[in-house]
Short mmCIF file of C-alpha atoms and ligand atoms in Angstrom, two decimals:
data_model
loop_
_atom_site.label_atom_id
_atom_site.label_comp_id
_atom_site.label_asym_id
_atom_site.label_seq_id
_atom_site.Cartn_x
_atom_site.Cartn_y
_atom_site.Cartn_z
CA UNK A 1 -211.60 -85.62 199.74
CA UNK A 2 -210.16 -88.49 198.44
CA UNK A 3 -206.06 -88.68 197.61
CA UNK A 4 -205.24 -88.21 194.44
CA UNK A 5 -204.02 -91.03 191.77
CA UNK A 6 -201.15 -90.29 189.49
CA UNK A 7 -203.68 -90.67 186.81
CA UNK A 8 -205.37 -87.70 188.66
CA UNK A 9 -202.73 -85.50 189.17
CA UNK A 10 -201.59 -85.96 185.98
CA UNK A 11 -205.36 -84.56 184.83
CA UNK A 12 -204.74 -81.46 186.82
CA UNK A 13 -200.90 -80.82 185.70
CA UNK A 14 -202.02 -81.10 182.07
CA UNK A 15 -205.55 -78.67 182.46
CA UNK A 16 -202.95 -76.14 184.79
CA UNK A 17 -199.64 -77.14 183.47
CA UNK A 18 -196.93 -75.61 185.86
CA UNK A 19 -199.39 -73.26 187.56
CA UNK A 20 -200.85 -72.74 191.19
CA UNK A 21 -203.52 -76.05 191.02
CA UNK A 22 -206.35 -76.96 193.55
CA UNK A 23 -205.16 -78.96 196.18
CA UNK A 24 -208.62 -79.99 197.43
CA UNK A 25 -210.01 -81.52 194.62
CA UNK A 26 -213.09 -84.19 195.45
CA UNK A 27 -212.60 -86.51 192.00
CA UNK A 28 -215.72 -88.35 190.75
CA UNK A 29 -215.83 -90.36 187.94
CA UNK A 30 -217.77 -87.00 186.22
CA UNK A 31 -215.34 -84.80 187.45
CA UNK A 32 -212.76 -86.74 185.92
CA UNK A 33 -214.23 -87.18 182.45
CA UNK A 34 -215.16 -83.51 182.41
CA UNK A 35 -211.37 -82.69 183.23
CA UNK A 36 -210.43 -85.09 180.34
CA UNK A 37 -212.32 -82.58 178.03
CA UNK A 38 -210.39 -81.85 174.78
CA UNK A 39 -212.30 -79.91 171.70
CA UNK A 40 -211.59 -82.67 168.82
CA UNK A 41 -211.02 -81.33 165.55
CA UNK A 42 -209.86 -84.33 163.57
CA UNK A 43 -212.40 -87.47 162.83
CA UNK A 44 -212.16 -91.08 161.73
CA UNK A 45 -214.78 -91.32 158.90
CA UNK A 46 -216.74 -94.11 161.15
CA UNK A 47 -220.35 -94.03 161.39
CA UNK A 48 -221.80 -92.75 164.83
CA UNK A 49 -222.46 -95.89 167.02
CA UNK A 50 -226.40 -97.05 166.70
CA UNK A 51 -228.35 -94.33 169.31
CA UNK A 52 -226.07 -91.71 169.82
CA UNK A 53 -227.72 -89.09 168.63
CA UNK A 54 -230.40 -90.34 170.78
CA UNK A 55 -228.38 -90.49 173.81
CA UNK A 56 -226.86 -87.51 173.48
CA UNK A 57 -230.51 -86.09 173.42
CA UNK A 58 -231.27 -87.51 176.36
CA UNK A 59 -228.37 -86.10 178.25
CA UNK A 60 -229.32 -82.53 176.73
CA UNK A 61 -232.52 -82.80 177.93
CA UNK A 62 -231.14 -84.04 181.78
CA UNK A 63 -229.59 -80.43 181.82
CA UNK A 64 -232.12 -77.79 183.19
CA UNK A 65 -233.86 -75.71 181.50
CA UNK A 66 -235.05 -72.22 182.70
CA UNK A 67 -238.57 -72.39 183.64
CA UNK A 68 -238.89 -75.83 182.23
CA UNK A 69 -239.89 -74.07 178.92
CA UNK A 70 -236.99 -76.52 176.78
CA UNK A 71 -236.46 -73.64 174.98
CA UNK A 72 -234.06 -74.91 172.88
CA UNK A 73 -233.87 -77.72 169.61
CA UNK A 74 -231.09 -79.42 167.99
CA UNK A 75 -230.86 -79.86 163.99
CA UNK A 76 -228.64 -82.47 163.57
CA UNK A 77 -226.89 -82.53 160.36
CA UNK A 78 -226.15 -85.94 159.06
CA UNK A 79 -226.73 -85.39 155.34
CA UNK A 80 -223.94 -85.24 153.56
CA UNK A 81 -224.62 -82.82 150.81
CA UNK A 82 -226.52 -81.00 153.48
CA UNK A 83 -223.17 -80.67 155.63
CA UNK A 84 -220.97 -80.02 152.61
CA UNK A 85 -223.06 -77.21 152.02
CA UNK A 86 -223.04 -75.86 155.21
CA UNK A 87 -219.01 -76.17 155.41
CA UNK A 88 -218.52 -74.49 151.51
CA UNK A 89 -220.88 -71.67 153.22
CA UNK A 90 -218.35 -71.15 156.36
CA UNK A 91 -215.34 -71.71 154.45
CA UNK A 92 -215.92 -68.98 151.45
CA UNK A 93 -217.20 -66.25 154.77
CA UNK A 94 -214.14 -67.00 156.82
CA UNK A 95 -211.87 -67.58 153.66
CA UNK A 96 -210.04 -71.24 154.24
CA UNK A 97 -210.71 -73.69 151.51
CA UNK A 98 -211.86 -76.24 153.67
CA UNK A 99 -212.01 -76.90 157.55
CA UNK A 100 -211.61 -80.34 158.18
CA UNK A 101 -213.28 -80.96 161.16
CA UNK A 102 -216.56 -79.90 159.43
CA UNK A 103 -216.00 -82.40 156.76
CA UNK A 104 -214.82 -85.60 158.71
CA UNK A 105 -217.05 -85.50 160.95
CA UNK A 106 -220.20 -87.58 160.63
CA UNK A 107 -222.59 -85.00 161.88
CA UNK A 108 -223.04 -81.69 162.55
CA UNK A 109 -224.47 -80.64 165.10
CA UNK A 110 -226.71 -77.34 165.26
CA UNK A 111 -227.76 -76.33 168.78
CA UNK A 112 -230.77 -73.75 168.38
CA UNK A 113 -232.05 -71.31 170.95
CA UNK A 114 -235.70 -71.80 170.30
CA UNK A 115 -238.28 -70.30 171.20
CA UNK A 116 -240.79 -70.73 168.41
CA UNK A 117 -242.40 -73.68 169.98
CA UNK A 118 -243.06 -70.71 172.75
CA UNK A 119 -244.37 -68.39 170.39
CA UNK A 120 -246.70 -71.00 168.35
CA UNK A 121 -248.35 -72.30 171.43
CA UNK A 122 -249.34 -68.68 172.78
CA UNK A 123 -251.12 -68.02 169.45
CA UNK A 124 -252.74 -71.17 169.37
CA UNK A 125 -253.85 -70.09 172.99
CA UNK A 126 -255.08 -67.05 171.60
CA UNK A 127 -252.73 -63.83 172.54
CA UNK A 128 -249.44 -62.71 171.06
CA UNK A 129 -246.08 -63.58 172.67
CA UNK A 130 -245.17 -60.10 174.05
CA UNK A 131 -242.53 -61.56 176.33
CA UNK A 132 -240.37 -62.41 173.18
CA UNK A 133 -239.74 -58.70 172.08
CA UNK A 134 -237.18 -58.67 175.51
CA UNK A 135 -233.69 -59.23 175.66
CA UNK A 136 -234.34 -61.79 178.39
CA UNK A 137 -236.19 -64.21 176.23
CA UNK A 138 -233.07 -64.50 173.26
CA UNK A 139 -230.56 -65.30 176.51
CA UNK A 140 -232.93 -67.61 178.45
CA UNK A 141 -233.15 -69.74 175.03
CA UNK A 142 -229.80 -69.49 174.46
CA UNK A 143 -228.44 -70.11 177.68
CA UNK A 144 -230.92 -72.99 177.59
CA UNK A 145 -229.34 -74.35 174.22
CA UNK A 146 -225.31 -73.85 175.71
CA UNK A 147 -226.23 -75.83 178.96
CA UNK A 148 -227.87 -78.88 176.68
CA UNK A 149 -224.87 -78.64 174.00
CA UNK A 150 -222.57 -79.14 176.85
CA UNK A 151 -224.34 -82.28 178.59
CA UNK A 152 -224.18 -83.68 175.13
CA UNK A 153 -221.26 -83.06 174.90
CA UNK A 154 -220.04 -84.73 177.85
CA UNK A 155 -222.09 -87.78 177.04
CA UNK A 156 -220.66 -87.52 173.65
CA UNK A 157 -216.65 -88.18 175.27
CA UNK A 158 -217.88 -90.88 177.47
CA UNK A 159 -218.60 -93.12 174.96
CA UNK A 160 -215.49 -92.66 173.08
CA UNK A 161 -216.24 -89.89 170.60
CA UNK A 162 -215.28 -86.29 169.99
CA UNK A 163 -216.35 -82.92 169.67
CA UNK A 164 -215.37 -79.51 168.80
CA UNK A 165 -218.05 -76.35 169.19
CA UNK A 166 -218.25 -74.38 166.21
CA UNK A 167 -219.24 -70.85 166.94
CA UNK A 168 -218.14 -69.89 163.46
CA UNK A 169 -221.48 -71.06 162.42
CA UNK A 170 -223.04 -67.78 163.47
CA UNK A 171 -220.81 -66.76 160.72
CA UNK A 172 -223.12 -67.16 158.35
CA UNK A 173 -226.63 -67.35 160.77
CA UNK A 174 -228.59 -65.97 157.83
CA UNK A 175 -227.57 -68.47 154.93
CA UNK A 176 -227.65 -71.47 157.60
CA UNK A 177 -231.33 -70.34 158.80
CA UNK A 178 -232.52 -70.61 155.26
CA UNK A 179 -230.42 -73.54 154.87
CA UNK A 180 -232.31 -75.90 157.81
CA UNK A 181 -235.40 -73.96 157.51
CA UNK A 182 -235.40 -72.66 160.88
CA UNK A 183 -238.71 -71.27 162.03
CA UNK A 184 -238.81 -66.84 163.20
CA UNK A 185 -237.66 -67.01 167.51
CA UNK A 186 -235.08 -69.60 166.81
CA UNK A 187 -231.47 -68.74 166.44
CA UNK A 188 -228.47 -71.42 166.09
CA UNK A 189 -226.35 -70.24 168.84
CA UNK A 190 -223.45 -72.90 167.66
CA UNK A 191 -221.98 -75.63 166.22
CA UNK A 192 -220.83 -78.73 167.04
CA UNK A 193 -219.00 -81.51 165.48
CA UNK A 194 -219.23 -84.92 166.45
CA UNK A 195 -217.38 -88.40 165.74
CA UNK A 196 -215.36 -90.74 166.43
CA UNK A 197 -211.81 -89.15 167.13
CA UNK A 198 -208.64 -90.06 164.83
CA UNK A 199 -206.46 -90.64 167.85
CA UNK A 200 -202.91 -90.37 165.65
CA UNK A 201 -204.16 -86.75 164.91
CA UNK A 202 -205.82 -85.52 168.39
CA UNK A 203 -204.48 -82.73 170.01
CA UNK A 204 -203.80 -82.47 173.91
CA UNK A 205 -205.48 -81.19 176.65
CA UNK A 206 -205.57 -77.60 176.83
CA UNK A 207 -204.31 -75.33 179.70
CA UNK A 208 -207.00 -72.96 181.46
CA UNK A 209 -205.56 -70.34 183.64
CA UNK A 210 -205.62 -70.75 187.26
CA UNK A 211 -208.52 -70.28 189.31
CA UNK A 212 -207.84 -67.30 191.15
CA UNK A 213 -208.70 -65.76 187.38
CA UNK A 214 -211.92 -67.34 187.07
CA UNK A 215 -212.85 -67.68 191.30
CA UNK A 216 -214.18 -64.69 193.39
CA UNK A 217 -215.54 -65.55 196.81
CA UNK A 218 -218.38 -62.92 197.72
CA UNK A 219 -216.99 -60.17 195.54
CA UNK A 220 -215.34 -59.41 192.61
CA UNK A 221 -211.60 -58.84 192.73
CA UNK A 222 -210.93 -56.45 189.48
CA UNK A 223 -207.44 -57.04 189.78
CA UNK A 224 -207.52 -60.56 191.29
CA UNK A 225 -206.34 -62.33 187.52
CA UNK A 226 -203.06 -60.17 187.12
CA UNK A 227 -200.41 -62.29 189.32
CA UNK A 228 -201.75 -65.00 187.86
CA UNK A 229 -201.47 -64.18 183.87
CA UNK A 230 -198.01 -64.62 183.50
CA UNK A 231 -198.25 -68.09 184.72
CA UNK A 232 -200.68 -68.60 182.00
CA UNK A 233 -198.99 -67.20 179.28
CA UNK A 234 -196.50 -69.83 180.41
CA UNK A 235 -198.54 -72.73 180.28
CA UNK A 236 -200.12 -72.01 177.24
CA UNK A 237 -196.94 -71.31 175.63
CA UNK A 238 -195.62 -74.78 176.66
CA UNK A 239 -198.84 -76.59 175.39
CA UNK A 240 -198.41 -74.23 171.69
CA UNK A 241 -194.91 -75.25 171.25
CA UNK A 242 -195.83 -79.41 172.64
CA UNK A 243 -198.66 -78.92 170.00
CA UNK A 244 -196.56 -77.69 166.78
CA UNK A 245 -198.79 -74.46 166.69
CA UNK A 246 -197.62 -70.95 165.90
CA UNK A 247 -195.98 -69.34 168.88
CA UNK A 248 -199.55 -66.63 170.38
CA UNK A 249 -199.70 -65.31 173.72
CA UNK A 250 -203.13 -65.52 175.57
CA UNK A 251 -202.89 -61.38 175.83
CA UNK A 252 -202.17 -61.50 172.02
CA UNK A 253 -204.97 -63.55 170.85
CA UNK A 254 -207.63 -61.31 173.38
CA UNK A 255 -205.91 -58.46 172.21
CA UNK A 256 -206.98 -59.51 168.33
CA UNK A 257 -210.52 -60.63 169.13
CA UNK A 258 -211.45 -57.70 170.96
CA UNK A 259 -209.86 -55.82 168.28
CA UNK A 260 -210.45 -57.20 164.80
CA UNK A 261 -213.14 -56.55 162.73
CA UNK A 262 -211.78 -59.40 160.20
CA UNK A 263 -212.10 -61.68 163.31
CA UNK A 264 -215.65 -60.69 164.11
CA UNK A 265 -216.31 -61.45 160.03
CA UNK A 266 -219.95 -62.25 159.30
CA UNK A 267 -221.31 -61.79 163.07
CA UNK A 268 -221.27 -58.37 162.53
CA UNK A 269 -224.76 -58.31 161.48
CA UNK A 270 -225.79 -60.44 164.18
CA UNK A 271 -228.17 -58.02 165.53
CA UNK A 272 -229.89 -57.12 162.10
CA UNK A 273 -230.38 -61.09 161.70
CA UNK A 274 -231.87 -61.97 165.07
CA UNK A 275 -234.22 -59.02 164.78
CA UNK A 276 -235.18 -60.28 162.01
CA UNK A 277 -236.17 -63.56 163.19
CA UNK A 278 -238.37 -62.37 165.64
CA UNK A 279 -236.39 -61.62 168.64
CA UNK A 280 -236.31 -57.58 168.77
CA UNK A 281 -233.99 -57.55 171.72
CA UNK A 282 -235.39 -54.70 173.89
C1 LIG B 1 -219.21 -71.50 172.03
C2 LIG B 1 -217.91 -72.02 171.44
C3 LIG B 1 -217.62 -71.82 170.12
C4 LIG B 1 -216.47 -72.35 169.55
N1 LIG B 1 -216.24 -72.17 168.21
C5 LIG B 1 -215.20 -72.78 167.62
C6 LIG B 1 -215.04 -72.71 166.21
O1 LIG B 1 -215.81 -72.08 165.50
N2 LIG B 1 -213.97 -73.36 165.65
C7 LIG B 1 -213.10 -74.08 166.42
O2 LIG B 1 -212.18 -74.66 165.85
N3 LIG B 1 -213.23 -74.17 167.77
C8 LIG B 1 -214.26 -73.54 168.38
N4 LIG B 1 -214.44 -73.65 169.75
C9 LIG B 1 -213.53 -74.48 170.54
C10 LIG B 1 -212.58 -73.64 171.37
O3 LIG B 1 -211.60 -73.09 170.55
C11 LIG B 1 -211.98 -74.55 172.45
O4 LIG B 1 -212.98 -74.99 173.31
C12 LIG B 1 -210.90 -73.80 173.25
O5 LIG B 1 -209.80 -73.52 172.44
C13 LIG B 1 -210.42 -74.64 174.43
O6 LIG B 1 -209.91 -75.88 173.96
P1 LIG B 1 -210.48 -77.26 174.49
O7 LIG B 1 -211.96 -77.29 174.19
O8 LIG B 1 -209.72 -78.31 173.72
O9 LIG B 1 -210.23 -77.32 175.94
C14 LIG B 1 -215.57 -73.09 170.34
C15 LIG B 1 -215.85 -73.26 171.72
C16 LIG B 1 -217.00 -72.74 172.25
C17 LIG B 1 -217.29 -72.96 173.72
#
C-alpha cells in the first residue's frame, strides 16, 4: 500500500463524501481512472478522435468472455438520421421532447447480447441450438455484453471522452431491433453515449454508499447496509444540492423504481420481446 496523494484522497472523499472510506486502498493508475468515473451526459459536438471506435473495441474484447464464445456485438450508431431516429423513438416512449445527451453525442453506442453468431454456426454444423431455449444462455450473453461495455468504457475516459449508459434503450427494444436490423438471439442490453465531454456543463463525481453496503466477507449480512444508509442519504444529498438537482433521497428514488409502473414504461414487455427473438427463457 502506497500513501495516499491529496489528489487521491480527494478521489475517495468525492466517490464517499463524508462517509466511513477505505483506509487501505492500493492506487494504480487503473484504479485511479476507474475512481474518476463520472456518467457524462452533456457533449461538445466534436468528431470522435481517428480510431476510437476501434480502440474502444479492442478494450471490449480484452474483457473476458464466458466460455470464450464473444457472445456479444456492438452496433455503433454514428449516422445521424439513424441516431435522431433512435432518440425521437425514446423520447415520445418516455415522454421528454428531447434528451440531450442522445443528440450531442457523436455516437451511440448499442451493446448487444448476441448470441446469433452461436445459433448460425450450430446450424451450419448441422443440429439446432437447444442450449439457447435456457435462461442461462440470455444472461451469459448479456453479462458478456455489460463486462465489454464497461472496458470500453473505461478506455473511452482515458482518452479524454465521455460516456453515459443508456438503459432506457430497452425502452423501446422492439422498435430499435427493427431499427438496426438485429438478427433473432440478439438483444441490446443498453445504451451508451459517447463524446467528447463539454467540460462547462459536466456534472461531478457521484457518491456510492459505503462499502459495508456493497462488501460481505464469507456470508451475507441481511442487515449489514442499515447503519450505513443514513450516511448515504447524506452524501448524496450534499452532491444533489452541489449539483442544482431536485432535493431525492436514495430510499425515495428505490422506493419509486421498485414501485412505478410509469418508471418501468416500455420494459414491461420485455419478456414478450426477448421471447420473441429467440431466447425462450426457460
Ligand atoms: C446499465 C445502466 C443503464 C443506465 N441507463 C441510463 C439511462 O437510460 N439514462 C441516464 O441518463 N443514465 C443512465 N445510466 C447512468 C446512471 O444513472 C449512472 O451511472 C448513475 O447515476 C451513477 O452515476 P455515475 O455514472 O456518474 O457515477 C445507466 C447506468 C447503467 C449502469
Amino acid at each position: 500500500m502506497t500513501e495516499l496523494t491529496h489528489t487521491h484522497a480527494d478521489l475517495l472523499q468525492q466517490r464517499y463524501g463524508n462517509q466511513l472510506k477505505p483506509e487501505k486502498i492500493i492506487m494504480t493508475p487503473v484504479v485511479e481512472a476507474m475512481l474518476r468515473h463520472k456518467s457524462v451526459r452533456t457533449f461538445l459536438p466534436d468528431a470522435l478522435p481517428e480510431g476510437a471506435i476501434e480502440t474502444l473495441v479492442a478494450a471490449a474484447q480484452s474483457a473476458s468472455t464466458s466460455s470464450a464464445l464473444n457472445q456479444w456485438s456492438l452496433v455503433a450508431v454514428t449516422d445521424v438520421a439513424l441516431k435522431n431516429e433512435i432518440h425521437d423513438t425514446v423520447a415520445r416512449e418516455v415522454k421528454v421532447d428531447r434528451i440531450p445527451w442522445i443528440l450531442e453525442a457523436p455516437a451511440l453506442l448499442l451493446w448487444v447480447a448476441d448470441a446469433s453468431r452461436s445459433a448460425g454456426i450450430t446450424r451450419d454444423l448441422g443440429d439446432e441450438p437447444l442450449v439457447l431455449d435456457y435462461l442461462d444462455s440470455f444472461l451469459m450473453a448479456s453479462v458478456d455484453a455489460s463486462l465489454a461495455a464497461q472496458n470500453a468504457a473505461l478506455a473511452a475516459e482515458s482518452m479524454g471522452l465521455g460516456i453515459v449508459f443508456l438503459g432506457v434503450m430497452r425502452n423501446i427494444a422492439k422498435e430499435l431491433a427493427t431499427m438496426i436490423n438485429l438478427p433473432d438471439h440478439a438483444f441490446v442490453s443498453f445504451g451508451m453515449a459517447l463524446g467528447r465531454p463539454d467540460a462547462e456543463r459536466t456534472s461531478a463525481i457521484r457518491p456510492r454508499p459505503a462499502q459495508p453496503v456493497v462488501l460481505h466477507y464469507n456470508r451475507y449480512n441481511q442487515e449489514g447496509y442499515c447503519d450505513y444508509v443514513e450516511d448515504y442519504e447524506q452524501a448524496v444529498s450534499e452532491f444533489r444540492t452541489q449539483q442544482n438537482m431536485a432535493a431525492k433521497t436514495w430510499k425515495g428514488a428505490l422506493h419509486n423504481s421498485m414501485t412505478s409502473m410509469q418508471y418501468l414504461g416500455g420494459r414491461k414487455a420485455l419478456h414478450e420481446m426477448v421471447v420473441e427473438k429467440g431466447f425462450k427463457l426457460l
